[in-house]
mmCIF file of C-alpha atoms and ligand atoms in Angstrom:
data_model
loop_
_atom_site.group_PDB
_atom_site.id
_atom_site.type_symbol
_atom_site.label_atom_id
_atom_site.label_comp_id
_atom_site.label_asym_id
_atom_site.label_seq_id
_atom_site.Cartn_x
_atom_site.Cartn_y
_atom_site.Cartn_z
ATOM 1 C CA MET K 1 -0.187 -0.348 -0.279
ATOM 2 C CA ALA K 2 1.858 3.407 -0.484
ATOM 3 C CA LEU K 3 2.875 5.769 1.692
ATOM 4 C CA ALA K 4 0.903 8.303 0.514
ATOM 5 C CA SER K 5 -2.659 7.012 1.297
ATOM 6 C CA LYS K 6 -1.512 5.748 4.403
ATOM 7 C CA PRO K 7 -1.244 8.647 8.305
ATOM 8 C CA ALA K 8 1.882 9.538 9.291
ATOM 9 C CA ALA K 9 1.719 7.524 12.271
ATOM 10 C CA ALA K 10 0.537 3.580 10.139
ATOM 11 C CA ALA K 11 3.516 4.076 7.793
ATOM 12 C CA LYS K 12 5.898 4.223 10.373
ATOM 13 C CA ALA K 13 4.421 2.261 12.605
ATOM 14 C CA ALA K 14 4.465 -0.458 8.812
ATOM 15 C CA HIS K 15 8.626 0.394 8.511
ATOM 16 C CA THR K 16 9.592 0.725 11.464
ATOM 17 C CA ASP K 17 13.413 -0.425 10.868
ATOM 18 C CA VAL K 18 13.717 1.590 7.011
ATOM 19 C CA ALA K 19 12.544 5.053 7.734
ATOM 20 C CA THR K 20 9.429 6.079 4.786
ATOM 21 C CA LEU K 21 10.515 8.212 1.561
ATOM 22 C CA SER K 22 8.750 11.336 -0.203
ATOM 23 C CA VAL K 23 9.686 12.640 -3.770
ATOM 24 C CA VAL K 24 8.470 16.298 -3.784
ATOM 25 C CA ALA K 25 8.912 17.316 -7.176
ATOM 26 C CA PRO K 26 7.945 21.127 -8.510
ATOM 27 C CA ILE K 27 5.838 20.953 -12.139
ATOM 28 C CA TYR K 28 6.016 23.763 -14.483
ATOM 29 C CA ASN K 29 4.957 23.338 -17.749
ATOM 30 C CA GLU K 30 7.250 19.826 -17.890
ATOM 31 C CA ALA K 31 4.315 18.299 -20.072
ATOM 32 C CA VAL K 32 7.491 16.581 -23.040
ATOM 33 C CA ASN K 33 9.614 15.978 -19.782
ATOM 34 C CA LEU K 34 7.774 13.948 -17.337
ATOM 35 C CA PRO K 35 6.184 10.785 -18.684
ATOM 36 C CA ALA K 36 10.582 9.832 -18.947
ATOM 37 C CA LEU K 37 10.723 11.903 -15.291
ATOM 38 C CA TRP K 38 8.331 9.210 -14.364
ATOM 39 C CA GLU K 39 9.849 6.255 -15.943
ATOM 40 C CA ARG K 40 12.684 6.725 -14.838
ATOM 41 C CA LEU K 41 11.540 8.203 -10.896
ATOM 42 C CA SER K 42 9.596 4.897 -10.794
ATOM 43 C CA ALA K 43 12.338 2.650 -12.041
ATOM 44 C CA VAL K 44 14.953 3.911 -9.455
ATOM 45 C CA LEU K 45 11.453 4.214 -6.519
ATOM 46 C CA ARG K 46 10.588 0.283 -7.101
ATOM 47 C CA LYS K 47 14.269 -0.959 -6.308
ATOM 48 C CA LEU K 48 14.552 0.598 -3.056
ATOM 49 C CA ASP K 49 13.817 -1.237 -0.636
ATOM 50 C CA ARG K 50 11.127 0.909 1.205
ATOM 51 C CA ASP K 51 8.125 2.583 1.371
ATOM 52 C CA TRP K 52 7.734 5.112 -1.439
ATOM 53 C CA GLU K 53 5.601 7.704 -2.451
ATOM 54 C CA VAL K 54 5.587 11.078 -4.973
ATOM 55 C CA ILE K 55 4.253 14.352 -4.748
ATOM 56 C CA PHE K 56 4.324 16.273 -7.602
ATOM 57 C CA VAL K 57 2.770 20.385 -7.184
ATOM 58 C CA ASP K 58 1.400 21.684 -10.315
ATOM 59 C CA ASP K 59 2.101 25.601 -10.114
ATOM 60 C CA GLY K 60 -0.228 26.961 -12.434
ATOM 61 C CA SER K 61 1.195 25.006 -15.170
ATOM 62 C CA THR K 62 -0.512 26.193 -19.110
ATOM 63 C CA ASP K 63 0.525 23.549 -21.377
ATOM 64 C CA GLY K 64 -0.827 19.615 -21.038
ATOM 65 C CA SER K 65 1.154 18.837 -17.245
ATOM 66 C CA LEU K 66 -1.600 18.583 -15.584
ATOM 67 C CA ASN K 67 -3.787 15.993 -17.449
ATOM 68 C CA PHE K 68 -1.021 14.134 -17.012
ATOM 69 C CA LEU K 69 -0.070 14.746 -13.211
ATOM 70 C CA ARG K 70 -4.354 13.518 -12.896
ATOM 71 C CA GLU K 71 -4.032 10.700 -14.875
ATOM 72 C CA LEU K 72 -1.242 9.665 -13.561
ATOM 73 C CA ALA K 73 -2.445 9.806 -9.858
ATOM 74 C CA ARG K 74 -5.484 8.474 -10.921
ATOM 75 C CA ARG K 75 -3.580 4.631 -12.007
ATOM 76 C CA GLU K 76 -0.546 5.005 -9.047
ATOM 77 C CA PRO K 77 -1.576 5.272 -5.772
ATOM 78 C CA ARG K 78 1.825 5.954 -4.143
ATOM 79 C CA VAL K 79 1.416 9.376 -6.515
ATOM 80 C CA LYS K 80 -0.305 12.584 -5.650
ATOM 81 C CA VAL K 81 -0.454 15.895 -6.943
ATOM 82 C CA VAL K 82 -0.630 18.697 -6.096
ATOM 83 C CA GLU K 83 -2.574 21.937 -7.738
ATOM 84 C CA LEU K 84 -2.035 25.311 -7.214
ATOM 85 C CA ALA K 85 -4.012 27.979 -8.461
ATOM 86 C CA ARG K 86 -1.459 29.274 -10.460
ATOM 87 C CA ASN K 87 2.179 30.127 -10.705
ATOM 88 C CA PHE K 88 4.324 30.955 -6.939
ATOM 89 C CA GLY K 89 7.117 29.781 -8.110
ATOM 90 C CA GLN K 90 9.106 27.125 -7.925
ATOM 91 C CA HIS K 91 10.038 27.153 -4.618
ATOM 92 C CA SER K 92 6.895 27.933 -3.410
ATOM 93 C CA ALA K 93 5.608 24.507 -5.108
ATOM 94 C CA ILE K 94 8.135 23.147 -3.349
ATOM 95 C CA LEU K 95 7.076 24.226 0.264
ATOM 96 C CA ALA K 96 3.084 23.300 -1.151
ATOM 97 C CA GLY K 97 4.843 19.687 -2.246
ATOM 98 C CA PHE K 98 6.221 19.552 1.649
ATOM 99 C CA ARG K 99 3.412 20.139 3.557
ATOM 100 C CA GLU K 100 1.493 17.513 1.566
ATOM 101 C CA SER K 101 4.210 14.593 2.268
ATOM 102 C CA ARG K 102 3.791 11.987 4.274
ATOM 103 C CA GLY K 103 7.563 10.450 4.987
ATOM 104 C CA GLU K 104 10.088 10.293 7.089
ATOM 105 C CA ILE K 105 12.811 11.611 4.852
ATOM 106 C CA VAL K 106 11.214 13.880 2.169
ATOM 107 C CA ILE K 107 13.332 14.624 -1.477
ATOM 108 C CA THR K 108 13.468 17.552 -4.032
ATOM 109 C CA LEU K 109 14.072 17.270 -7.635
ATOM 110 C CA ASP K 110 13.909 19.232 -11.311
ATOM 111 C CA ALA K 111 11.282 17.643 -14.080
ATOM 112 C CA ASP K 112 13.372 17.866 -16.452
ATOM 113 C CA LEU K 113 15.625 15.371 -15.073
ATOM 114 C CA GLN K 114 18.653 17.838 -14.715
ATOM 115 C CA ASN K 115 18.858 16.199 -11.543
ATOM 116 C CA PRO K 116 19.474 12.428 -12.468
ATOM 117 C CA PRO K 117 16.280 9.897 -10.828
ATOM 118 C CA GLU K 118 19.119 7.814 -10.450
ATOM 119 C CA GLU K 119 20.976 9.471 -7.604
ATOM 120 C CA ILE K 120 18.985 9.530 -5.430
ATOM 121 C CA PRO K 121 19.800 5.585 -3.626
ATOM 122 C CA ARG K 122 22.694 8.035 -3.182
ATOM 123 C CA LEU K 123 21.018 10.803 -0.954
ATOM 124 C CA LEU K 124 19.181 8.014 0.994
ATOM 125 C CA GLU K 125 23.090 6.862 1.916
ATOM 126 C CA ALA K 126 23.901 9.868 2.842
ATOM 127 C CA ILE K 127 21.072 10.669 5.229
ATOM 128 C CA ASP K 128 20.918 7.433 6.934
ATOM 129 C CA GLN K 129 24.649 8.009 7.643
ATOM 130 C CA GLY K 130 22.708 10.893 9.969
ATOM 131 C CA ASN K 131 22.841 13.205 8.020
ATOM 132 C CA ASP K 132 19.671 16.054 8.312
ATOM 133 C CA VAL K 133 20.314 17.322 5.315
ATOM 134 C CA VAL K 134 22.418 16.247 2.273
ATOM 135 C CA GLY K 135 22.377 18.495 -0.547
ATOM 136 C CA GLY K 136 23.653 17.417 -3.908
ATOM 137 C CA TRP K 137 26.489 18.929 -5.368
ATOM 138 C CA ARG K 138 26.759 18.958 -9.280
ATOM 139 C CA THR K 139 30.699 18.303 -9.913
ATOM 140 C CA GLU K 140 30.024 19.140 -13.510
ATOM 141 C CA ARG K 141 27.276 21.372 -14.174
ATOM 142 C CA HIS K 142 24.691 21.643 -17.317
ATOM 143 C CA ASP K 143 24.289 25.745 -17.638
ATOM 144 C CA LYS K 144 24.449 28.693 -19.616
ATOM 145 C CA PHE K 145 28.660 29.888 -18.949
ATOM 146 C CA TYR K 146 26.120 32.898 -16.626
ATOM 147 C CA ARG K 147 24.928 30.421 -14.996
ATOM 148 C CA ARG K 148 28.072 29.014 -14.037
ATOM 149 C CA TRP K 149 29.520 31.913 -12.705
ATOM 150 C CA ALA K 150 26.895 33.427 -11.229
ATOM 151 C CA SER K 151 26.515 30.211 -8.919
ATOM 152 C CA ARG K 152 29.946 30.089 -7.722
ATOM 153 C CA LEU K 153 29.409 33.500 -6.919
ATOM 154 C CA HIS K 154 26.407 32.903 -5.274
ATOM 155 C CA ASN K 155 27.386 29.389 -3.327
ATOM 156 C CA LYS K 156 30.105 32.263 -1.612
ATOM 157 C CA ILE K 157 27.288 34.419 -0.227
ATOM 158 C CA THR K 158 24.635 31.964 0.625
ATOM 159 C CA SER K 159 27.472 30.280 2.694
ATOM 160 C CA LEU K 160 28.231 33.286 4.677
ATOM 161 C CA ILE K 161 24.725 34.135 5.767
ATOM 162 C CA VAL K 162 23.791 30.667 5.954
ATOM 163 C CA GLY K 163 27.422 29.784 8.169
ATOM 164 C CA VAL K 164 26.931 26.157 6.544
ATOM 165 C CA PRO K 165 29.347 26.214 3.631
ATOM 166 C CA MET K 166 28.217 24.718 0.460
ATOM 167 C CA HIS K 167 29.638 23.701 -3.016
ATOM 168 C CA ASP K 168 26.574 24.254 -4.427
ATOM 169 C CA TYR K 169 22.776 25.689 -3.019
ATOM 170 C CA GLY K 170 21.639 26.335 -6.351
ATOM 171 C CA CYS K 171 20.721 21.924 -6.400
ATOM 172 C CA MET K 172 17.429 20.792 -5.755
ATOM 173 C CA LEU K 173 18.303 17.265 -5.606
ATOM 174 C CA ARG K 174 18.229 16.685 -2.012
ATOM 175 C CA ALA K 175 17.334 14.878 0.773
ATOM 176 C CA TYR K 176 15.862 15.827 4.356
ATOM 177 C CA ARG K 177 14.909 14.788 6.943
ATOM 178 C CA ARG K 178 11.507 15.288 8.737
ATOM 179 C CA HIS K 179 11.748 17.305 11.399
ATOM 180 C CA ILE K 180 13.452 20.013 8.720
ATOM 181 C CA VAL K 181 10.869 19.886 6.319
ATOM 182 C CA ASP K 182 8.553 20.939 9.335
ATOM 183 C CA THR K 183 10.256 23.380 10.256
ATOM 184 C CA VAL K 184 10.669 24.081 7.192
ATOM 185 C CA VAL K 185 6.416 24.288 6.776
ATOM 186 C CA LYS K 186 5.762 26.692 9.467
ATOM 187 C CA CYS K 187 7.725 29.409 8.278
ATOM 188 C CA ASP K 188 5.873 29.376 6.084
ATOM 189 C CA GLU K 189 8.230 32.364 4.772
ATOM 190 C CA LYS K 190 7.274 33.993 1.416
ATOM 191 C CA ALA K 191 9.679 34.566 -1.161
ATOM 192 C CA ALA K 192 12.015 31.213 0.888
ATOM 193 C CA PHE K 193 14.370 29.481 -1.167
ATOM 194 C CA ILE K 194 14.604 25.984 0.127
ATOM 195 C CA PRO K 195 18.087 24.596 0.116
ATOM 196 C CA ALA K 196 19.065 27.824 2.563
ATOM 197 C CA LEU K 197 16.808 28.254 5.034
ATOM 198 C CA ALA K 198 16.943 23.629 5.797
ATOM 199 C CA ALA K 199 20.422 23.613 5.811
ATOM 200 C CA SER K 200 20.120 26.701 8.121
ATOM 201 C CA PHE K 201 17.868 24.659 10.599
ATOM 202 C CA ALA K 202 20.422 21.446 10.646
ATOM 203 C CA LYS K 203 23.144 20.223 12.366
ATOM 204 C CA HIS K 204 24.866 17.637 10.176
ATOM 205 C CA VAL K 205 24.656 18.427 6.787
ATOM 206 C CA ALA K 206 26.460 17.205 3.797
ATOM 207 C CA GLU K 207 27.063 17.360 0.325
ATOM 208 C CA ILE K 208 27.721 14.245 -2.224
ATOM 209 C CA PRO K 209 29.048 15.260 -6.091
ATOM 210 C CA VAL K 210 26.258 14.250 -8.205
ATOM 211 C CA ALA K 211 25.262 14.317 -11.978
ATOM 212 C CA HIS K 212 24.002 17.051 -13.376
ATOM 213 C CA ASP K 213 22.590 17.030 -17.381
ATOM 214 C CA GLN K 214 21.148 19.426 -20.217
ATOM 215 C CA ARG K 215 17.505 19.588 -19.961
ATOM 216 C CA ALA K 216 15.476 17.264 -21.634
ATOM 217 C CA ALA K 217 13.866 18.848 -23.181
ATOM 218 C CA GLY K 218 12.057 22.572 -23.065
ATOM 219 C CA GLU K 219 13.436 26.127 -21.962
ATOM 220 C CA SER K 220 14.459 27.080 -18.714
ATOM 221 C CA LYS K 221 11.467 28.720 -16.831
ATOM 222 C CA TYR K 222 14.358 31.431 -15.370
ATOM 223 C CA ASN K 223 15.337 34.349 -17.136
ATOM 224 C CA PHE K 224 18.771 36.071 -15.846
ATOM 225 C CA ARG K 225 15.804 38.882 -13.815
ATOM 226 C CA GLY K 226 14.341 35.821 -11.871
ATOM 227 C CA LEU K 227 17.769 34.540 -11.223
ATOM 228 C CA ALA K 228 18.304 37.825 -9.957
ATOM 229 C CA LYS K 229 15.273 38.601 -7.715
ATOM 230 C CA LEU K 230 15.759 34.674 -6.452
ATOM 231 C CA SER K 231 19.498 35.980 -5.538
ATOM 232 C CA LEU K 232 17.909 39.311 -4.057
ATOM 233 C CA ASN K 233 15.280 36.815 -1.717
ATOM 234 C CA LEU K 234 18.336 34.759 -0.331
ATOM 235 C CA ILE K 235 20.445 37.355 0.387
ATOM 236 C CA THR K 236 18.384 40.054 2.258
ATOM 237 C CA GLY K 237 15.876 36.682 3.781
ATOM 238 C CA PHE K 238 18.648 35.695 5.641
ATOM 239 C CA SER K 239 20.807 38.720 7.430
ATOM 240 C CA LEU K 240 20.964 42.042 8.409
ATOM 241 C CA ALA K 241 24.798 42.089 7.037
ATOM 242 C CA PRO K 242 24.433 43.418 4.195
ATOM 243 C CA ILE K 243 22.277 46.741 4.655
ATOM 244 C CA GLN K 244 24.404 47.679 7.705
ATOM 245 C CA LEU K 245 27.580 46.919 4.895
ATOM 246 C CA VAL K 246 25.776 50.077 3.797
ATOM 247 C CA SER K 247 24.818 52.328 6.634
ATOM 248 C CA MET K 248 29.021 51.515 7.702
ATOM 249 C CA ILE K 249 30.035 52.572 4.235
ATOM 250 C CA GLY K 250 28.281 55.978 4.630
ATOM 251 C CA LEU K 251 29.214 56.459 7.484
ATOM 252 C CA ALA K 252 32.659 55.928 6.187
ATOM 253 C CA ILE K 253 32.360 58.412 3.323
ATOM 254 C CA PHE K 254 30.674 60.801 5.752
ATOM 255 C CA VAL K 255 33.390 61.456 7.700
ATOM 256 C CA VAL K 256 36.427 61.101 4.708
ATOM 257 C CA ASP K 257 33.991 63.542 3.283
ATOM 258 C CA THR K 258 33.594 66.039 5.737
ATOM 259 C CA ALA K 259 37.720 65.901 5.823
ATOM 260 C CA PHE K 260 37.423 66.993 2.686
ATOM 261 C CA ALA K 261 35.649 69.258 2.400
ATOM 262 C CA GLY K 262 37.889 70.780 5.353
ATOM 263 C CA PHE K 263 40.749 70.626 3.705
ATOM 264 C CA LEU K 264 38.912 72.169 0.838
ATOM 265 C CA ALA K 265 37.836 75.067 2.715
ATOM 266 C CA ILE K 266 41.313 76.068 4.474
ATOM 267 C CA HIS K 267 42.665 75.241 1.194
ATOM 268 C CA ARG K 268 40.122 77.925 -0.610
ATOM 269 C CA ILE K 269 41.802 80.982 2.524
ATOM 270 C CA LEU K 270 44.332 79.993 1.911
ATOM 271 C CA TYR K 271 45.415 79.562 -1.451
ATOM 272 C CA GLY K 272 42.660 81.741 -3.100
ATOM 273 C CA PRO K 273 39.049 80.228 -5.392
ATOM 274 C CA GLN K 274 40.742 76.490 -6.966
ATOM 275 C CA GLN K 275 41.722 76.291 -10.794
ATOM 276 C CA GLU K 276 38.798 74.872 -12.902
ATOM 277 C CA GLY K 277 40.201 71.340 -12.978
ATOM 278 C CA ALA K 278 38.972 71.203 -9.758
ATOM 279 C CA VAL K 279 35.082 70.860 -10.652
ATOM 280 C CA TRP K 280 35.710 67.309 -12.626
ATOM 281 C CA THR K 281 36.286 66.357 -9.260
ATOM 282 C CA LEU K 282 34.485 67.193 -7.739
ATOM 283 C CA PHE K 283 32.382 65.956 -10.501
ATOM 284 C CA ALA K 284 34.024 62.605 -9.997
ATOM 285 C CA VAL K 285 33.374 62.365 -6.329
ATOM 286 C CA LEU K 286 29.097 64.151 -7.108
ATOM 287 C CA PHE K 287 28.571 60.629 -8.491
ATOM 288 C CA PHE K 288 30.587 58.600 -6.375
ATOM 289 C CA PHE K 289 28.105 59.450 -4.030
ATOM 290 C CA ILE K 290 24.783 60.073 -6.016
ATOM 291 C CA GLY K 291 25.529 55.917 -7.229
ATOM 292 C CA PHE K 292 26.095 55.098 -3.590
ATOM 293 C CA LEU K 293 22.804 56.806 -2.501
ATOM 294 C CA PHE K 294 21.050 54.524 -4.775
ATOM 295 C CA LEU K 295 22.251 51.652 -3.786
ATOM 296 C CA ALA K 296 21.635 52.533 0.089
ATOM 297 C CA LEU K 297 18.015 53.034 -1.284
ATOM 298 C CA GLY K 298 17.148 49.738 -3.249
ATOM 299 C CA LEU K 299 18.968 47.550 -0.274
ATOM 300 C CA ILE K 300 16.446 49.623 2.329
ATOM 301 C CA GLY K 301 13.761 48.684 -0.579
ATOM 302 C CA GLU K 302 14.631 45.278 -0.431
ATOM 303 C CA TYR K 303 14.043 45.026 3.245
ATOM 304 C CA VAL K 304 10.810 46.958 3.254
ATOM 305 C CA GLY K 305 9.655 44.876 0.493
ATOM 306 C CA ARG K 306 10.187 41.555 2.558
ATOM 307 C CA ILE K 307 8.563 43.865 5.248
ATOM 308 C CA TYR K 308 5.192 44.313 2.966
ATOM 309 C CA GLN K 309 5.012 40.872 2.538
ATOM 310 C CA GLU K 310 5.283 39.521 5.070
ATOM 311 C CA VAL K 311 2.692 41.859 7.359
ATOM 312 C CA ARG K 312 0.435 41.220 3.893
ATOM 313 C CA HIS K 313 -0.706 38.286 5.551
ATOM 314 C CA ARG K 314 -0.448 36.576 2.352
ATOM 315 C CA PRO K 315 -0.210 33.104 1.229
ATOM 316 C CA THR K 316 2.815 31.697 0.384
ATOM 317 C CA TYR K 317 0.440 29.003 -2.211
ATOM 318 C CA ILE K 318 -3.180 27.971 -2.893
ATOM 319 C CA VAL K 319 -3.845 24.373 -3.302
ATOM 320 C CA ARG K 320 -6.666 24.238 -5.220
ATOM 321 C CA THR K 321 -7.136 21.014 -5.699
ATOM 322 C CA VAL K 322 -5.020 17.076 -4.340
ATOM 323 C CA TYR K 323 -6.191 13.869 -6.280
ATOM 324 C CA GLN K 324 -4.733 10.656 -5.192
ATOM 325 C CA ASN K 325 -6.429 7.464 -6.003
ATOM 326 C CA GLY K 326 -9.090 8.942 -7.349
ATOM 327 C CA LEU K 327 -10.091 10.988 -5.764
ATOM 328 C CA GLU K 328 -10.238 14.343 -5.534
ATOM 329 C CA HIS K 329 -9.999 16.653 -2.691
ATOM 330 C CA LYS K 330 -11.436 20.175 -3.467
ATOM 331 C CA ASP K 331 -10.868 21.784 -0.464
ATOM 332 C CA CYS K 332 -8.511 25.430 -1.264
ATOM 333 C CA SER K 333 -6.279 25.032 1.898
ATOM 334 C CA GLU K 334 -3.173 27.750 1.695
ATOM 335 C CA SER K 335 0.531 28.007 3.241
ATOM 336 C CA GLY K 336 0.189 28.805 6.636
ATOM 337 C CA THR K 337 -3.353 26.964 7.506
HETATM 338 N N1 UDP E 1 9.512 26.101 -11.529
HETATM 339 C C1 UDP E 1 7.627 25.741 -11.507
HETATM 340 N N2 UDP E 1 7.849 27.167 -11.086
HETATM 341 C C2 UDP E 1 8.522 27.974 -11.687
HETATM 342 C C3 UDP E 1 9.342 28.099 -12.050
HETATM 343 C C4 UDP E 1 10.156 26.644 -12.561
HETATM 344 O O1 UDP E 1 7.665 24.826 -10.473
HETATM 345 O O2 UDP E 1 7.872 28.861 -11.216
HETATM 346 C C5 UDP E 1 9.473 23.991 -11.669
HETATM 347 C C6 UDP E 1 10.139 23.377 -13.266
HETATM 348 O O3 UDP E 1 8.980 22.764 -14.140
HETATM 349 C C7 UDP E 1 11.578 22.841 -12.607
HETATM 350 C C8 UDP E 1 12.375 23.229 -11.781
HETATM 351 O O4 UDP E 1 11.185 24.239 -11.108
HETATM 352 O O5 UDP E 1 11.222 21.261 -12.296
HETATM 353 C C9 UDP E 1 13.368 24.368 -12.425
HETATM 354 O O6 UDP E 1 13.339 25.356 -13.831
HETATM 355 P P1 UDP E 1 13.646 25.417 -14.394
HETATM 356 O O7 UDP E 1 14.361 23.834 -15.570
HETATM 357 O O8 UDP E 1 13.574 25.194 -15.923
HETATM 358 O O9 UDP E 1 15.050 25.587 -13.844
HETATM 359 P P2 UDP E 1 16.421 25.492 -13.267
HETATM 360 O O10 UDP E 1 17.280 24.632 -14.164
HETATM 361 O O11 UDP E 1 17.195 26.892 -15.728
HETATM 362 O O12 UDP E 1 17.800 26.215 -13.004
HETATM 363 MG MG1 MG E 2 16.754 22.842 -15.062
#
């Protein structure tokens, strides 16, 4: 019997020695990839000696993804499909999947087959060794060069901010223990970056090298703007350090600038008005300040924006329907309920 159709406690009782597994995959217009994904994923899971379920979260797809998934849920008791009311973004979709999951271990993976499902047993092995979180590390990435470069910087910053050094925070092929998943769900954070949030709650974290393939079909759902948004969310979501740094730089510039102004005043008293060339120096200084002010304003805006999102109390995601065992639960639930 499928794990998904039993309450968590009953599932636990049936398998006291081997932890049960939930796989969560967010889906946004992946109809072309879904048949191959299910074929490969289910082949791997059937070979495991443990109870499992797969939760596909349809993140507002407008292609045939939801039809395929509904049909799959009808004939596969181990498949649960969560249909979101619209496109809420990859990380919110994973949150919705986390909330519906029942396994003692939860694995996330992308639906485009960039994360090979065949790596799942190795993640489980690392979890069974006592880790709370196991991250995949794409040692050979198949992404555009600017993505690889940005990702390197991103991982350095994230490691610093979260305080948990990892090579690859962007890899979504990851495994989490139940208590981590429950804590992440409880946070119900808007604009969450799940790998970083989860790592911040874990005591034992491991990273294992995993393969990374080209996207099987279709296009990446992230453009440059989407990636930049994700990175800013991550940075401002974890610490006040950036804004504090800006304040300190602002203070230092103010002190230096006061000294510089004093020097100019004294220079004028002693030697009279400056030569024409000095105007350009002033221009340069002015532009520097304008640049800095814009940077500071932007950062403040980021934080104010986050506060705004939280105080609005809007749901992170809205579930429209859950399909399982040929049944449809139509109660529209929201995050945080
Ligand atoms: N995805 C999603 N909602 C979105 C964008 C993406 O659920 O708004 C899913 C997508 O279907 C895929 C995963 O998140 O399963 C990763 O997306 P993608 O492959 O486009 O990102 P990339 O690999 O380029 O970072
Ligand atoms: Mg991808």
